[in-house]
mmCIF file of C-alpha atoms in Angstrom:
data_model
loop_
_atom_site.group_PDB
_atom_site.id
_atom_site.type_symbol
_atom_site.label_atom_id
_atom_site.label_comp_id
_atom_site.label_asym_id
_atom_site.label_seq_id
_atom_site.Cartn_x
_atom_site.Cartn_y
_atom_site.Cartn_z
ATOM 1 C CA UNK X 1 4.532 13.908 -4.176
ATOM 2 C CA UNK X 2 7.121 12.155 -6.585
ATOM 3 C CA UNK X 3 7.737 8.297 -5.515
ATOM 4 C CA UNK X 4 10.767 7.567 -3.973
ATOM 5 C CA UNK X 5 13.402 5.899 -5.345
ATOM 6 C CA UNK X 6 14.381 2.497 -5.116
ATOM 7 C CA UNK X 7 16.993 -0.199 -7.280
ATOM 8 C CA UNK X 8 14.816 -1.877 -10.165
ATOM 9 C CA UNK X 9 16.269 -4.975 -9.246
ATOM 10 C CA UNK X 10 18.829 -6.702 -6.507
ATOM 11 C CA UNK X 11 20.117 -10.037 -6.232
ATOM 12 C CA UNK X 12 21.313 -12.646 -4.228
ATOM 13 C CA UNK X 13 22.708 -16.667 -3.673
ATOM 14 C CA UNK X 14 20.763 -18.404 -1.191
ATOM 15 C CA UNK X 15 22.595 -17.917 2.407
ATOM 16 C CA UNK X 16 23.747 -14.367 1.748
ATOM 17 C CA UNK X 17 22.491 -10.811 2.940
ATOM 18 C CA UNK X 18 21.080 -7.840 0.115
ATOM 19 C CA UNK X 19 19.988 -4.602 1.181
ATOM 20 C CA UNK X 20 17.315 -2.281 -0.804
ATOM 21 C CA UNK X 21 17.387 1.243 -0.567
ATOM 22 C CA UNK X 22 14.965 3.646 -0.388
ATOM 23 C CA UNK X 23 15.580 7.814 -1.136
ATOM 24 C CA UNK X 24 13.105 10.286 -0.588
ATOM 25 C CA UNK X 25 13.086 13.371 1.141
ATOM 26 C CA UNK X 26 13.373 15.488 4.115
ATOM 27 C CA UNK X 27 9.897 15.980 3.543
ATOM 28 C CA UNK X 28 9.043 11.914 3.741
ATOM 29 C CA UNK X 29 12.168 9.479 4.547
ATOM 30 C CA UNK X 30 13.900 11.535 6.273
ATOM 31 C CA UNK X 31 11.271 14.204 8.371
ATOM 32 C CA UNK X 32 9.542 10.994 10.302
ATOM 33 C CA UNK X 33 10.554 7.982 11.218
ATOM 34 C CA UNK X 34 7.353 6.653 9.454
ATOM 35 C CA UNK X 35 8.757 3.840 6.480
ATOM 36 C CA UNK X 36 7.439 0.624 5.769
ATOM 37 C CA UNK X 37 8.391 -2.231 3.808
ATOM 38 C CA UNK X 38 6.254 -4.521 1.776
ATOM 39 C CA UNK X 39 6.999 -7.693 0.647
ATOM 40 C CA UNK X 40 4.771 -8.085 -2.462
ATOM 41 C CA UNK X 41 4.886 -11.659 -4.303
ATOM 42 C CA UNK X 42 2.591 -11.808 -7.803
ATOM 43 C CA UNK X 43 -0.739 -12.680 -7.648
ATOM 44 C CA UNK X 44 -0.586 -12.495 -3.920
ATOM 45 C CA UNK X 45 -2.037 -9.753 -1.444
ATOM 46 C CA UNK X 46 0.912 -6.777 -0.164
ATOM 47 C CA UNK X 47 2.481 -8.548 2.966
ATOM 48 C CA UNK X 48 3.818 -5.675 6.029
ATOM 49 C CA UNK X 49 7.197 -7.252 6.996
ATOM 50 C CA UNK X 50 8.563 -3.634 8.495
ATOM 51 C CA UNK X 51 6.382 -0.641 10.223
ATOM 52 C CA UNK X 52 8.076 2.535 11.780
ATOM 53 C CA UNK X 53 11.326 2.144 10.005
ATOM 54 C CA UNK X 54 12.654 -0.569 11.976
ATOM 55 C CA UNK X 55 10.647 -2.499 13.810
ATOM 56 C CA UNK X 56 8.728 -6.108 12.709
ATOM 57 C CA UNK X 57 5.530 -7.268 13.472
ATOM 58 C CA UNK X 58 4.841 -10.297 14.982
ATOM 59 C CA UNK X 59 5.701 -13.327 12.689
ATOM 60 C CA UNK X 60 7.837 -11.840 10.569
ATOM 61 C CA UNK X 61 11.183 -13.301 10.536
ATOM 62 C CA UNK X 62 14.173 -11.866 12.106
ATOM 63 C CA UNK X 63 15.843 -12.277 8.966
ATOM 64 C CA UNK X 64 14.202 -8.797 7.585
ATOM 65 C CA UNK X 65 15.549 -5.311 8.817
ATOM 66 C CA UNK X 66 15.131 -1.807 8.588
ATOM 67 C CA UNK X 67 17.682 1.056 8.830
ATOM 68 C CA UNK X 68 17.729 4.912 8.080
ATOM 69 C CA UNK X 69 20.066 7.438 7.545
ATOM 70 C CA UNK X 70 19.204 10.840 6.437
ATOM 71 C CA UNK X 71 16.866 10.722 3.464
ATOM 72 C CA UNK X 72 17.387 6.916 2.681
ATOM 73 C CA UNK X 73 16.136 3.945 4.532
ATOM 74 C CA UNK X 74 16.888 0.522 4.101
ATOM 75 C CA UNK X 75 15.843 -2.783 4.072
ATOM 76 C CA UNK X 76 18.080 -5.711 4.768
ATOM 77 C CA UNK X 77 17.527 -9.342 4.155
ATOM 78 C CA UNK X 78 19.577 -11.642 5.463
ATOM 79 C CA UNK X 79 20.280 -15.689 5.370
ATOM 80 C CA UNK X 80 18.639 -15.287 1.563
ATOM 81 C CA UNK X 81 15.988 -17.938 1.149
ATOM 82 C CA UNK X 82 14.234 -19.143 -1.764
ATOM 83 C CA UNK X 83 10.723 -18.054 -0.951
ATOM 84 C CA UNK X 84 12.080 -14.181 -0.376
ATOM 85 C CA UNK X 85 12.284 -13.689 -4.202
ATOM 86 C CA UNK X 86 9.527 -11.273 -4.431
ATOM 87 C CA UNK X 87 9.015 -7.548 -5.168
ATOM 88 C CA UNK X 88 9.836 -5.086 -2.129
ATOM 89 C CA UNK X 89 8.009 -1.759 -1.998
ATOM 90 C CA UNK X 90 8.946 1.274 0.832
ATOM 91 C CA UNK X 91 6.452 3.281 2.019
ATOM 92 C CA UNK X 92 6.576 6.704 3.800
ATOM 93 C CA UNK X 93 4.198 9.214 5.545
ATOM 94 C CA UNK X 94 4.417 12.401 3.858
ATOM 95 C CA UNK X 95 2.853 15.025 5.881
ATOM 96 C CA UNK X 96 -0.710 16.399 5.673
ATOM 97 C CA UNK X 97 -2.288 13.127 6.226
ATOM 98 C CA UNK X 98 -0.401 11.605 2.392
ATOM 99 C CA UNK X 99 1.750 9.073 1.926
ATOM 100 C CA UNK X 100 3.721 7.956 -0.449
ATOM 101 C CA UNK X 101 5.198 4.636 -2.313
ATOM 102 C CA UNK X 102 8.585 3.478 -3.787
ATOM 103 C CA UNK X 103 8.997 2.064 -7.386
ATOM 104 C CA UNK X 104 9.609 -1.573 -6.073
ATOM 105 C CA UNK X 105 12.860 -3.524 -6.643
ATOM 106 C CA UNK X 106 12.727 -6.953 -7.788
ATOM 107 C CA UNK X 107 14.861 -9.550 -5.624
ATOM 108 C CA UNK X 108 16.139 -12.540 -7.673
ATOM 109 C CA UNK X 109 17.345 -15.252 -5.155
ATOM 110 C CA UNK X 110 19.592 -17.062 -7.901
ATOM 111 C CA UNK L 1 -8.561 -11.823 12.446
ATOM 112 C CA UNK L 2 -9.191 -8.936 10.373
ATOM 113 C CA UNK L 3 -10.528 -9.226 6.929
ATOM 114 C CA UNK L 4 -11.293 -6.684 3.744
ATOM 115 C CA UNK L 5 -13.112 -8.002 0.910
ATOM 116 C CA UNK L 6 -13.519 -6.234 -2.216
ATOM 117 C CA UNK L 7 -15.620 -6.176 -5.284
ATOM 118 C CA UNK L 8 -15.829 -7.952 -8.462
ATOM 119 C CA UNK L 9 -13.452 -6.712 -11.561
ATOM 120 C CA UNK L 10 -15.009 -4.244 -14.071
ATOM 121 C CA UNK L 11 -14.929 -3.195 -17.256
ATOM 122 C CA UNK L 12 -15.428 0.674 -17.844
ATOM 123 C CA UNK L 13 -15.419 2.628 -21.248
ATOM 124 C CA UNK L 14 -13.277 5.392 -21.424
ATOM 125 C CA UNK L 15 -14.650 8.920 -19.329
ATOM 126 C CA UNK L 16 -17.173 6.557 -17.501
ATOM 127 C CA UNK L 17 -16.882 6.177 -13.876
ATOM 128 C CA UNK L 18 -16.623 3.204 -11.715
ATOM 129 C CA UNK L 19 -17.575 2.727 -7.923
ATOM 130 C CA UNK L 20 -15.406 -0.143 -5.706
ATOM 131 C CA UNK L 21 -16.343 -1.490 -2.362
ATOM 132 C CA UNK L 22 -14.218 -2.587 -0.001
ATOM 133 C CA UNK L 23 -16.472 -4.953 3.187
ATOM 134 C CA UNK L 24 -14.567 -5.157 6.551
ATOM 135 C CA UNK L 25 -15.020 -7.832 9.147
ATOM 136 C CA UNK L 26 -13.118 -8.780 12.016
ATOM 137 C CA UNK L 27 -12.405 -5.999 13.644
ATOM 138 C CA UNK L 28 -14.446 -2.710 14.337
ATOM 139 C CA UNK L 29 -14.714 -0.781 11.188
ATOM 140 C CA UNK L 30 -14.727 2.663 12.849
ATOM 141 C CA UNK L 31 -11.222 2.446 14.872
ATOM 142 C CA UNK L 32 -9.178 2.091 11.817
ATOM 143 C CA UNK L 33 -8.742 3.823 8.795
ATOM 144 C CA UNK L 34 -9.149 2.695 5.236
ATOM 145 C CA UNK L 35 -6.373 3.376 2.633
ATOM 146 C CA UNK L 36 -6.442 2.780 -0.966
ATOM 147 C CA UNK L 37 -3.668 1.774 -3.055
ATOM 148 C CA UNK L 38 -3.383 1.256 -6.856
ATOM 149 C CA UNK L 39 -1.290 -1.203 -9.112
ATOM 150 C CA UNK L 40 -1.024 -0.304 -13.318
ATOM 151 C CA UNK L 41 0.430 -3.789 -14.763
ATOM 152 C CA UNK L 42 4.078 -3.861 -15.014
ATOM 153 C CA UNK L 43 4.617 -0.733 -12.358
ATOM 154 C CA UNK L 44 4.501 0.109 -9.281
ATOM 155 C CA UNK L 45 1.765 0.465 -5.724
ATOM 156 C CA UNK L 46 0.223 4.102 -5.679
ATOM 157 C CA UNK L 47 -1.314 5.197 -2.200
ATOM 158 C CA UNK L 48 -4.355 7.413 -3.782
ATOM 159 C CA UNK L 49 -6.128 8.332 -0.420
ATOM 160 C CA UNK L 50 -7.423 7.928 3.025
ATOM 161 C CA UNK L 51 -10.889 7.701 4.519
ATOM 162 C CA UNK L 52 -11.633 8.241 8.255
ATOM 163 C CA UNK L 53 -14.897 6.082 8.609
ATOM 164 C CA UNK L 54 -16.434 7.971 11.498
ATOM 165 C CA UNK L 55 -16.224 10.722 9.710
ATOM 166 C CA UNK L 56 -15.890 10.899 6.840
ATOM 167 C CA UNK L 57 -12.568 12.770 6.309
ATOM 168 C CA UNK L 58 -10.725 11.877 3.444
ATOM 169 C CA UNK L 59 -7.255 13.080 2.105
ATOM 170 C CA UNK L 60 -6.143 12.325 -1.317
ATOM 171 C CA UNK L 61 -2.582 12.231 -2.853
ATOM 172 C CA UNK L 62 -2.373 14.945 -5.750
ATOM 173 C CA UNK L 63 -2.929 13.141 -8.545
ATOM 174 C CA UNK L 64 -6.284 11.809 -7.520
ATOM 175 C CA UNK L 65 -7.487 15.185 -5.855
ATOM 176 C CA UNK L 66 -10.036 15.875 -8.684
ATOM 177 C CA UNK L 67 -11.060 12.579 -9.608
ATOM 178 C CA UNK L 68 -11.466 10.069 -6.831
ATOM 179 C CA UNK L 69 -14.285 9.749 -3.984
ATOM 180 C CA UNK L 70 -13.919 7.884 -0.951
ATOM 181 C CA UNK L 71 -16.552 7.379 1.156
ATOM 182 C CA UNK L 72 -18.282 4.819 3.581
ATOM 183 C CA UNK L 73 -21.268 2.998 5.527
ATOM 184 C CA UNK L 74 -20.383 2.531 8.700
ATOM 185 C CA UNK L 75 -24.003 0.071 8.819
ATOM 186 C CA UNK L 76 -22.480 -1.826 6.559
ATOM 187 C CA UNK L 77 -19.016 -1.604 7.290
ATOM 188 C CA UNK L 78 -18.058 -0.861 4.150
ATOM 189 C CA UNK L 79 -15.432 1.637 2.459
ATOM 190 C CA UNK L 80 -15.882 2.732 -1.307
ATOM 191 C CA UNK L 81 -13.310 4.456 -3.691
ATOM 192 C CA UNK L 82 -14.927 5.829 -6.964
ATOM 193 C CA UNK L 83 -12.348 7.152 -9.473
ATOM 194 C CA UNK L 84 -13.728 9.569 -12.717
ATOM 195 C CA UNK L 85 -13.120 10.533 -16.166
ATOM 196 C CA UNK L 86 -11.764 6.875 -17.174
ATOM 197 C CA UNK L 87 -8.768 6.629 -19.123
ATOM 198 C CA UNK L 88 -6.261 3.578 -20.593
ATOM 199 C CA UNK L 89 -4.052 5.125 -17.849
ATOM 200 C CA UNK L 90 -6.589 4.402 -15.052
ATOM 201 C CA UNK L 91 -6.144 0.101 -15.724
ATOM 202 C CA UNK L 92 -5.215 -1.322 -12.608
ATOM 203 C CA UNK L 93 -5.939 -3.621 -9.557
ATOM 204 C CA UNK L 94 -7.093 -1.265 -7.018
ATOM 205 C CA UNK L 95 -6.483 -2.110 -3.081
ATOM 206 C CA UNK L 96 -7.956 -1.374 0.445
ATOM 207 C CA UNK L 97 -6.066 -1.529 3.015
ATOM 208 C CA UNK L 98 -6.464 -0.652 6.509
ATOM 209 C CA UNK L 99 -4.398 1.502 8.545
ATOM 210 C CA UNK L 100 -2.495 -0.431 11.758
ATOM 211 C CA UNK L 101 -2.147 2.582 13.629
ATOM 212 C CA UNK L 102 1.869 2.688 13.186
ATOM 213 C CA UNK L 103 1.822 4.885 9.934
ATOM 214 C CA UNK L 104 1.065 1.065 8.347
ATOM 215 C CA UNK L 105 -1.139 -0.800 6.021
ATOM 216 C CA UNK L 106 -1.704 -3.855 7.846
ATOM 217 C CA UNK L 107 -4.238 -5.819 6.310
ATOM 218 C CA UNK L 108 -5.275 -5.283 2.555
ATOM 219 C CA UNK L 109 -8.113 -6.686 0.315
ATOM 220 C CA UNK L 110 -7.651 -8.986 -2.497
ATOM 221 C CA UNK L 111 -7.826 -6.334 -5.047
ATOM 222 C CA UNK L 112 -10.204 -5.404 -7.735
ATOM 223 C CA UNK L 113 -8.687 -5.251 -11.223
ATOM 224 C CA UNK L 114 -10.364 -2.201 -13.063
ATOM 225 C CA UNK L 115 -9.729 -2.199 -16.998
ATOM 226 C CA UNK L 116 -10.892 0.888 -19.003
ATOM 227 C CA UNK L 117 -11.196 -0.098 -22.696
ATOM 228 C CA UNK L 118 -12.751 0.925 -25.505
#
């Protein structure tokens, strides 16, 4: 179970649109459609912002996205604000009941 | 509104062993699973396993097959990971968090920083 792979670091001007990626496997990312994204800010408590690869539960702005292809999803953020700068971790089911994490990418908002 | 509510930090000697509860309110403890996830300082979240509370079943990712223990009291409604054989490597804030039914971790405790020192 090695943890997929995702940028150290992304970032963006206040207004504009970054994408994280997210490679794993055709064993994880790409066997399920099964990837979450967490939007983790220090000293706070893991916040779900995407479940099931693309979809967003409720309260979580429209601004966040999620996209796959093949053995990489994404997450998009768009309209940057401010209060996104956080760390951003993907998630995937793995099979036989395992899942497993991403390294985390830091977004700047400069 | 669903809550998880962890134990106190800890301080653990090297090869000791160290026992975290996790108390859930809110919602009925039984129809949801409980997840734990680890944080070392400086790196990454770790999902280390999965408890079923009614019964019992756990998985565990690879790394923590031989050395962590989840279990639960469904009386209490409470979920416990306890991780083995202590090392420096082993320092981190350890998370519940329960599954949302969607392949998710939907709500999460506050975390419960373990630091093994000698």
């Amino acid at each position: 179970q090695s943890a997929l792979t995702q940028p150290a670091s992304v970032s963006g001007s206040p207004g504009q649109s970054i994408s994280i990626s997210c490679t794993g496997t055709s064993s994880d990312v790409g066997g399920y459609n099964r990837v979450t994204w967490y939007q983790h800010h220090p000293g706070k408590v893991p916040k779900l912002i995407i479940f099931e690869t693309t979809k967003r539960p409720s309260g979580v702005s429209d601004r966040f996205s999620g996209s796959k292809s093949g053995n990489t999803a994404s997450l998009t953020i768009s309209g940057l604000q401010a209060e996104d700068e956080a760390d951003y971790y993907c998630c995937s089911y793995a099979g036989g009941a395992t899942w497993v994490f991403g390294g985390g990418t830091r977004l700047t908002v400069l | 509104q669903a809550q998880l509510v962890q134990s106190g930090a800890e301080v653990k000697r090297p090869g000791a062993s160290v026992k975290v509860s996790c108390r859930a309110s809110g919602y009925t403890f039984t129809d949801y699973y409980i997840h734990w996830v680890r944080q070392a300082p400086g790196q990454g979240l770790e999902w280390m396993g999965r408890i079923i509370p009614t019964t019992g079943d756990t998985h565990y990712a690879q790394s923590f097959q031989d050395r962590a223990t989840l279990t639960r009291d469904t009386s209490i409604t409470t979920a416990y990971l306890e991780l083995s054989g202590l090392t420096s490597d082993d320092t981190a804030l350890y998370y519940c968090a329960r599954d949302g039914q969607k392949w998710d971790f939907d709500y999460w405790g506050q975390g419960t920083l373990i630091t093994v020192s000698s």
